[in-house]
XYZ file of C-alpha atoms in Angstrom:
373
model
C -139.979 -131.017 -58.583
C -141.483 -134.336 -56.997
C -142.432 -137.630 -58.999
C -145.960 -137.858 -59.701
C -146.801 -140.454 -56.861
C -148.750 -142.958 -58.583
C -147.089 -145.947 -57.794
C -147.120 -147.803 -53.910
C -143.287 -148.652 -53.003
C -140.890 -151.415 -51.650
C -138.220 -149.699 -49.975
C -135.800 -151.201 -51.719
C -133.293 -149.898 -54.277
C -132.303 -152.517 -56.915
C -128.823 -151.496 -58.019
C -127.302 -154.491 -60.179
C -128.902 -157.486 -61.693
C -127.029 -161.368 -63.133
C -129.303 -163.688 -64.698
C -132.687 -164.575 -61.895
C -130.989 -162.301 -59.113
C -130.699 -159.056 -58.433
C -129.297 -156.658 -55.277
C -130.163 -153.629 -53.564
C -127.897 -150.697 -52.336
C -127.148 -152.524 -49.010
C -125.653 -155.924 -50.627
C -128.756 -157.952 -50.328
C -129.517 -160.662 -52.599
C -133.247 -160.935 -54.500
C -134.339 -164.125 -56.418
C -136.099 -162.314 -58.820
C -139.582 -164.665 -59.502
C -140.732 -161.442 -61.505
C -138.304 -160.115 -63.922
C -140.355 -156.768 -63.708
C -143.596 -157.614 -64.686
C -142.288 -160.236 -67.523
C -139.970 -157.786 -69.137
C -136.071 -159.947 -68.280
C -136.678 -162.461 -70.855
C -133.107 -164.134 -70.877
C -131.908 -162.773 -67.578
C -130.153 -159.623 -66.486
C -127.039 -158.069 -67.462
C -126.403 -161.377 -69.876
C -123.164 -160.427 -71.235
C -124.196 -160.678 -74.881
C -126.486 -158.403 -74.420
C -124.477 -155.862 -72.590
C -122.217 -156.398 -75.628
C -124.645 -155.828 -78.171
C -126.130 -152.537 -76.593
C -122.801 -151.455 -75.705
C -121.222 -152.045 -79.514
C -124.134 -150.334 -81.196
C -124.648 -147.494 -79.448
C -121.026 -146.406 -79.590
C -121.647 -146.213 -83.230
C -125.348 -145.336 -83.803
C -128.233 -145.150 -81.169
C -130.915 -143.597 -82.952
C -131.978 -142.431 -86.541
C -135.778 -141.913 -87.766
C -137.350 -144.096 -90.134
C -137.307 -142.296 -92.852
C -133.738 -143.855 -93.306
C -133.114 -147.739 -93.942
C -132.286 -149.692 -91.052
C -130.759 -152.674 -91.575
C -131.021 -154.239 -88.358
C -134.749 -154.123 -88.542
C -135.073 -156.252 -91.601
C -132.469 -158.387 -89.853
C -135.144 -158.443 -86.200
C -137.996 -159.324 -88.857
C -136.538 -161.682 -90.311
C -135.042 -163.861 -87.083
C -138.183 -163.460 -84.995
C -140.076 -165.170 -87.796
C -138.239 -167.688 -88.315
C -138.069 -168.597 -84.630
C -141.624 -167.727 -84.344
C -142.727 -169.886 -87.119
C -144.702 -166.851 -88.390
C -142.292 -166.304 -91.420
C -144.556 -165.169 -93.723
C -146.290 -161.932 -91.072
C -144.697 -158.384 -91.773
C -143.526 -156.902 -88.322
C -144.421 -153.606 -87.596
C -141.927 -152.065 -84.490
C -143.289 -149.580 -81.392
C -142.026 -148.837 -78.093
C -144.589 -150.723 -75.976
C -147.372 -153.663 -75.286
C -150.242 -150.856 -75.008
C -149.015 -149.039 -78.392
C -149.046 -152.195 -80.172
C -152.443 -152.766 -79.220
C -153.549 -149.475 -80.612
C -151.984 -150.401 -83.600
C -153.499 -153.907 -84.152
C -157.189 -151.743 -83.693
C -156.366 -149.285 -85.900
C -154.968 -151.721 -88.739
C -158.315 -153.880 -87.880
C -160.420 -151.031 -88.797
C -158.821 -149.734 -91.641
C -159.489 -153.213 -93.259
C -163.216 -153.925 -92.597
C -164.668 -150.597 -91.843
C -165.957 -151.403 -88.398
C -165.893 -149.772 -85.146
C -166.927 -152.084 -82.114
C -163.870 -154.061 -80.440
C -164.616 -157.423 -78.371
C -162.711 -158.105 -75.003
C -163.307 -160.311 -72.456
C -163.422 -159.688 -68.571
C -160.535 -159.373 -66.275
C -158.945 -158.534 -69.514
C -155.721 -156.286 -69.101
C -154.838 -154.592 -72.848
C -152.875 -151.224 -71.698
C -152.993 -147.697 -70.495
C -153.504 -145.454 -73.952
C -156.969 -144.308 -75.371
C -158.525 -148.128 -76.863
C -156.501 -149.955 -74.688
C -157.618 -148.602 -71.790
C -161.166 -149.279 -73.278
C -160.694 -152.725 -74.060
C -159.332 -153.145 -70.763
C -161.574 -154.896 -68.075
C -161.278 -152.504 -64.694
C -162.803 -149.362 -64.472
C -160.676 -147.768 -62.165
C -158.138 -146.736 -64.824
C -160.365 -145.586 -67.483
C -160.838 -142.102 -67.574
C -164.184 -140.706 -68.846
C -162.745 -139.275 -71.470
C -161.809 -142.819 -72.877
C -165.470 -144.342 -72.224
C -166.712 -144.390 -75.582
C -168.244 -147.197 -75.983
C -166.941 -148.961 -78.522
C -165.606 -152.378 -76.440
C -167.820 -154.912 -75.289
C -166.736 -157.770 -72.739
C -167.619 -161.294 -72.710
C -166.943 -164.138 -70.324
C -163.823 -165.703 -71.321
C -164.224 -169.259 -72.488
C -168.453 -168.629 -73.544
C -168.496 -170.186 -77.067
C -172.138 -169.634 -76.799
C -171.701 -165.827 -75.837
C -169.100 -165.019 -77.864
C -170.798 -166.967 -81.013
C -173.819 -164.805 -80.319
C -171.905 -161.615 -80.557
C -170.085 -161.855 -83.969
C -173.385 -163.212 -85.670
C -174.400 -159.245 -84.773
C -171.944 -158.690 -87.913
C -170.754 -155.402 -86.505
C -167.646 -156.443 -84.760
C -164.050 -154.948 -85.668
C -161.885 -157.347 -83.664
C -161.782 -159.559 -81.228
C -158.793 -159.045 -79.178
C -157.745 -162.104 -76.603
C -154.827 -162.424 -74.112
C -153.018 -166.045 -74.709
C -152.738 -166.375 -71.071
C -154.289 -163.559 -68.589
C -151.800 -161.917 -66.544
C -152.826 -159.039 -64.670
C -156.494 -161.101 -64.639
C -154.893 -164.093 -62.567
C -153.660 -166.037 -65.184
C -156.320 -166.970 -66.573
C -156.079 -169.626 -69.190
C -158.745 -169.349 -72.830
C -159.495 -173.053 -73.314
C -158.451 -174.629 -76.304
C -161.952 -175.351 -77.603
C -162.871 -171.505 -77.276
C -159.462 -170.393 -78.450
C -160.352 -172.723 -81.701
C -164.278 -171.621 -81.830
C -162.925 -168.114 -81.838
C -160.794 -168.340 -84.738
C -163.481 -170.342 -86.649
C -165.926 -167.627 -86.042
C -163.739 -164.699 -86.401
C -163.055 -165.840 -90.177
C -166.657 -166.587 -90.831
C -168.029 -163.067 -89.227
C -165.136 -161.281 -91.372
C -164.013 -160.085 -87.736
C -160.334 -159.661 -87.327
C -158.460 -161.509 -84.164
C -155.545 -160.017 -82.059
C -153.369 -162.672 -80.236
C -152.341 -160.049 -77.122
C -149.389 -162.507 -76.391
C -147.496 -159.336 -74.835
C -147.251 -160.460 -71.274
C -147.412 -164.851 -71.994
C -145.072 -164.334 -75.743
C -141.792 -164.765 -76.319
C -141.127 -168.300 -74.840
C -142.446 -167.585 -71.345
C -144.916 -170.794 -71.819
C -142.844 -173.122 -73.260
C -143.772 -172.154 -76.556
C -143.191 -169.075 -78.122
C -146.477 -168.032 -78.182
C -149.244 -169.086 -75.719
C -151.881 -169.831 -78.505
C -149.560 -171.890 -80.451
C -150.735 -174.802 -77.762
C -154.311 -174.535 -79.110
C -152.986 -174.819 -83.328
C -154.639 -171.472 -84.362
C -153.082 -168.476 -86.315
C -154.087 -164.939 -85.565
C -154.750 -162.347 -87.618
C -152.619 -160.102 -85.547
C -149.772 -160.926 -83.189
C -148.753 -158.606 -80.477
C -145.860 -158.854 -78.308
C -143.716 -156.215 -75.942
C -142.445 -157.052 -72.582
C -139.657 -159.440 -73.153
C -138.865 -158.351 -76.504
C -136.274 -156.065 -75.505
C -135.465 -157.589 -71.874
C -135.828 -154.324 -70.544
C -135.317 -151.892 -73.508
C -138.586 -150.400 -74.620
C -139.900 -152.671 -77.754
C -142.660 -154.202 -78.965
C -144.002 -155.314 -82.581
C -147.234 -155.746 -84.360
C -147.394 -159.092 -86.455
C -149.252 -158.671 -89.305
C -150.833 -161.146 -91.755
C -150.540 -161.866 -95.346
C -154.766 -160.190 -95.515
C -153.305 -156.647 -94.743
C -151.350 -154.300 -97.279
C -149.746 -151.763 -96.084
C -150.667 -148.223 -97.012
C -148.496 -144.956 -96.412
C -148.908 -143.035 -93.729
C -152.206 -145.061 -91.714
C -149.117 -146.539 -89.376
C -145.662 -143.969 -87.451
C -143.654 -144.127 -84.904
C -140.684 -141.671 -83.435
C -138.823 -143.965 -81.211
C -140.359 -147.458 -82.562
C -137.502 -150.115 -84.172
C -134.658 -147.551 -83.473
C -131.069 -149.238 -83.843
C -130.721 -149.455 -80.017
C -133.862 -151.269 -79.567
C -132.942 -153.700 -82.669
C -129.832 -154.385 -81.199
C -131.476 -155.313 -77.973
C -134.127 -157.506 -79.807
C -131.391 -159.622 -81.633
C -129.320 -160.465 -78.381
C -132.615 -161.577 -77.065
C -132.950 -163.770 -80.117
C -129.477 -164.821 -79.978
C -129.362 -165.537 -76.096
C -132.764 -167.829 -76.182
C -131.639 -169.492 -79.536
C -128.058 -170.286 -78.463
C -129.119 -171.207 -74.303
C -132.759 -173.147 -75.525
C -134.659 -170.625 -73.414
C -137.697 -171.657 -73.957
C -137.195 -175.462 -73.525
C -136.021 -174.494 -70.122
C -139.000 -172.500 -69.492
C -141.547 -175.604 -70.439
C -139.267 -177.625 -68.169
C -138.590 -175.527 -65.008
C -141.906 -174.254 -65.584
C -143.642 -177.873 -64.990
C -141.629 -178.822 -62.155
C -142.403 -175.728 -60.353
C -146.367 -176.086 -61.297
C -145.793 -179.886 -60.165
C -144.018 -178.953 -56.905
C -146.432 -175.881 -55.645
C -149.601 -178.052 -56.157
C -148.364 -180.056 -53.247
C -147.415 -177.098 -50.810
C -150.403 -176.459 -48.161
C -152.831 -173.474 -47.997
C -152.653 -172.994 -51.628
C -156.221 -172.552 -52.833
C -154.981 -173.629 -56.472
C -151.967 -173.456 -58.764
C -152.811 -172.337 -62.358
C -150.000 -171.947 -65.477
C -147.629 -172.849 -68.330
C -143.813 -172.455 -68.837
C -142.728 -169.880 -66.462
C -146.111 -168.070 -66.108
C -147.780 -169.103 -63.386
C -150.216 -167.808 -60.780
C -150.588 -169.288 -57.193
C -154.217 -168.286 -55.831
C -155.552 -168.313 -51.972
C -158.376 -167.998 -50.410
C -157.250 -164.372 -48.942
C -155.433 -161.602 -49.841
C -151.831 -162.548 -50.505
C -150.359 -158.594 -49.793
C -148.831 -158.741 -46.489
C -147.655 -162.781 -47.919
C -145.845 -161.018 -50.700
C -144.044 -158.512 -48.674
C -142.991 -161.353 -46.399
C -141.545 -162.683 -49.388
C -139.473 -159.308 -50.140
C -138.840 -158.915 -46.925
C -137.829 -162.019 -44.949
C -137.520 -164.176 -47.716
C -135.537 -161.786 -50.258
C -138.072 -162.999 -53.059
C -139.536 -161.040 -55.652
C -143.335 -162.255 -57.016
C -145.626 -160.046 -58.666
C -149.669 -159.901 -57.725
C -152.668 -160.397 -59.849
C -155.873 -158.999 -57.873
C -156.113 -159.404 -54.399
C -155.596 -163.237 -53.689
C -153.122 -164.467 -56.203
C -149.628 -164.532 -56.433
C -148.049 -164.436 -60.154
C -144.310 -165.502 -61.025
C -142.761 -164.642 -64.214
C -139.063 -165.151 -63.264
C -136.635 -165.003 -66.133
C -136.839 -167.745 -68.751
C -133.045 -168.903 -67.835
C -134.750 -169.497 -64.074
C -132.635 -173.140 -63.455
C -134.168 -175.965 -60.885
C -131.673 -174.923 -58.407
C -133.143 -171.513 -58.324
C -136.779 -173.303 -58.732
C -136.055 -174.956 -55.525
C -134.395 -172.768 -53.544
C -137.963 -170.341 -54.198
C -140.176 -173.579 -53.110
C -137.777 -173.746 -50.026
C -138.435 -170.408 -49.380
C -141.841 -170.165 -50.173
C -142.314 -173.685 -48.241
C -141.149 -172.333 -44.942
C -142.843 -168.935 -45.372
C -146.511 -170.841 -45.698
């Protein structure tokens, strides 16, 4: 049996990871500017975390939820508190896409209403509404075309004002930051608009702060910089810093009712265990002060590098976009430069290194990257 060839490949085999670097079979050495696709939150292989997995899967990996688990209470409880959303009930999955699901369903069980709001170049996930409410028809199959998402141009206050007075919507569901759109940034002043509206229409807002969460701006969520609260909150990617986890945050408006919400694999002890070192690691190392930090210097320093069409970001989230395609610049990166970046569309370059990235590392990439443009 063959894979299912669906994704285009470096050849390059990444066989052991430490903190922003990684190395393939052969003994070369990757500064990894991409901590695959957001996911290494607090580095690789950070030896609390190694310790953590290690320790609780020697006693228990996995039990169903129809047991207690201690350790999720535990995850609830610390990601609240450094969250400052103490008083939201977590909900645990496996992944960004399923927690978006989630947040749509728990929308519509508590207003009744069908019709979701996204906004274009939107990126929400791969399953059934996800896949709806994201913004590229190329990966949404027919059978998920029905027509219950409409997009808007992000930061329209006008647009978007005009389509809640309709009084039909469900939810509104926002990226803090765009990622796979070109990091896009949702203005403070729509961000705020949206809120206000959302409450008066009796529409429910989702934060998707999956891909710019956990600390990766400076902040631990993105839309904590415009002074808003959510309805719903949810995260994946770095929650697990490369186990699969994600969570639904949940407001004080919803009560929970038996059965609407399952999961097999979500908030299993190995994944719990993996979420507290996380917490631990950017608690105890002020991750994401040093993301806000490194994260500004390299935003100050690219804005001054030539050819760059414009530099766009916060924290460590930040897209670099050209005038032309930046492909064959990213594989000179791999290649000659032994630099991982990630892509968003055609002509811009996105970093999302690990948020223990240190300047060193920040300008040994703007070396590279200097000489390379």
């Amino acid at each position: 049996m063959n894979l299912f060839d669906v994704y285009p490949l470096y050849d390059i085999n990444i066989v052991k990871g430490k903190g922003s670097k990684v190395w393939d079979d052969k003994g070369t050495k990757y500064l990894d500017l991409y901590g695959g696709h957001a996911v290494i939150s607090i580095g690789h292989c950070h030896p609390h975390y190694v310790e953590m997995i290690s320790k609780q899967v020697s006693q228990l990996g996995f039990y169903s939820n129809s047991v207690i688990n201690p350790l999720q209470q535990q995850l609830a409880e610390r990601l609240g508190k450094l969250s400052g959303y103490e008083e939201y009930s977590l909900f645990l999955v496996n992944s960004g896409a399923e927690a978006n699901e989630n947040a749509f369903k728990l929308a519509s069980f508590h207003n009744k209403r069908t019709r979701i709001v996204s906004f274009e170049k939107a990126f929400h996930g791969r399953t059934s509404l996800a896949v709806e409410a994201t913004n590229n028809p190329a990966i949404i199959a027919p059978v998920n075309r029905n027509g219950h998402v409409t997009y808007l141009p992000l930061n329209d206050i006008e647009c978007m004002e005009r389509e809640l007075d309709k009084g039909d919507v469900c939810a509104v569901i926002i990226e803090g930051i765009q990622g796979v759109g070109g990091i896009q940034i949702p203005s403070a002043e729509f961000i705020q608009a949206l809120r206000e509206h959302c409450t008066s229409t009796g529409t429910i807002l989702i934060l998707d702060e999956i891909q710019s969460g956990y600390g990766r701006t400076g902040r631990f969520f993105a839309h904590q910089f415009c002074g808003i609260r959510p309805d719903i909150i949810t995260v994946a990617k770095g929650v697990g810093n490369g186990f699969p986890m994600a969570g639904v945050l949940i407001s004080p408006m919803f009560t929970p009712v038996y059965g609407q919400l399952g999961t097999t694999f979500g908030g299993n002890h190995l994944a719990c265990a993996a979420g507290l070192a996380v917490i631990d690691v950017m608690e105890q190392e002020n991750l994401m002060e040093n993301a806000a930090q490194t994260g500004e210097y390299l935003l100050q320093e690219l804005r001054k590098l030539p050819k760059i069409k414009e530099v766009r970001g916060r924290g460590l989230m930040i897209g670099i976009e050209f005038e032309e395609p930046v492909k064959q610049l990213r594989s000179r990166l791999i290649y000659e430069k032994h630099v991982f970046t990630g892509a968003s569309g055609a002509n811009v370059l996105r970093l999302l290194p690990p948020l223990c990235l240190s300047m060193e590392e920040a300008d040994d990439f703007l070396t590279r990257f200097a000489e390379l443009l």
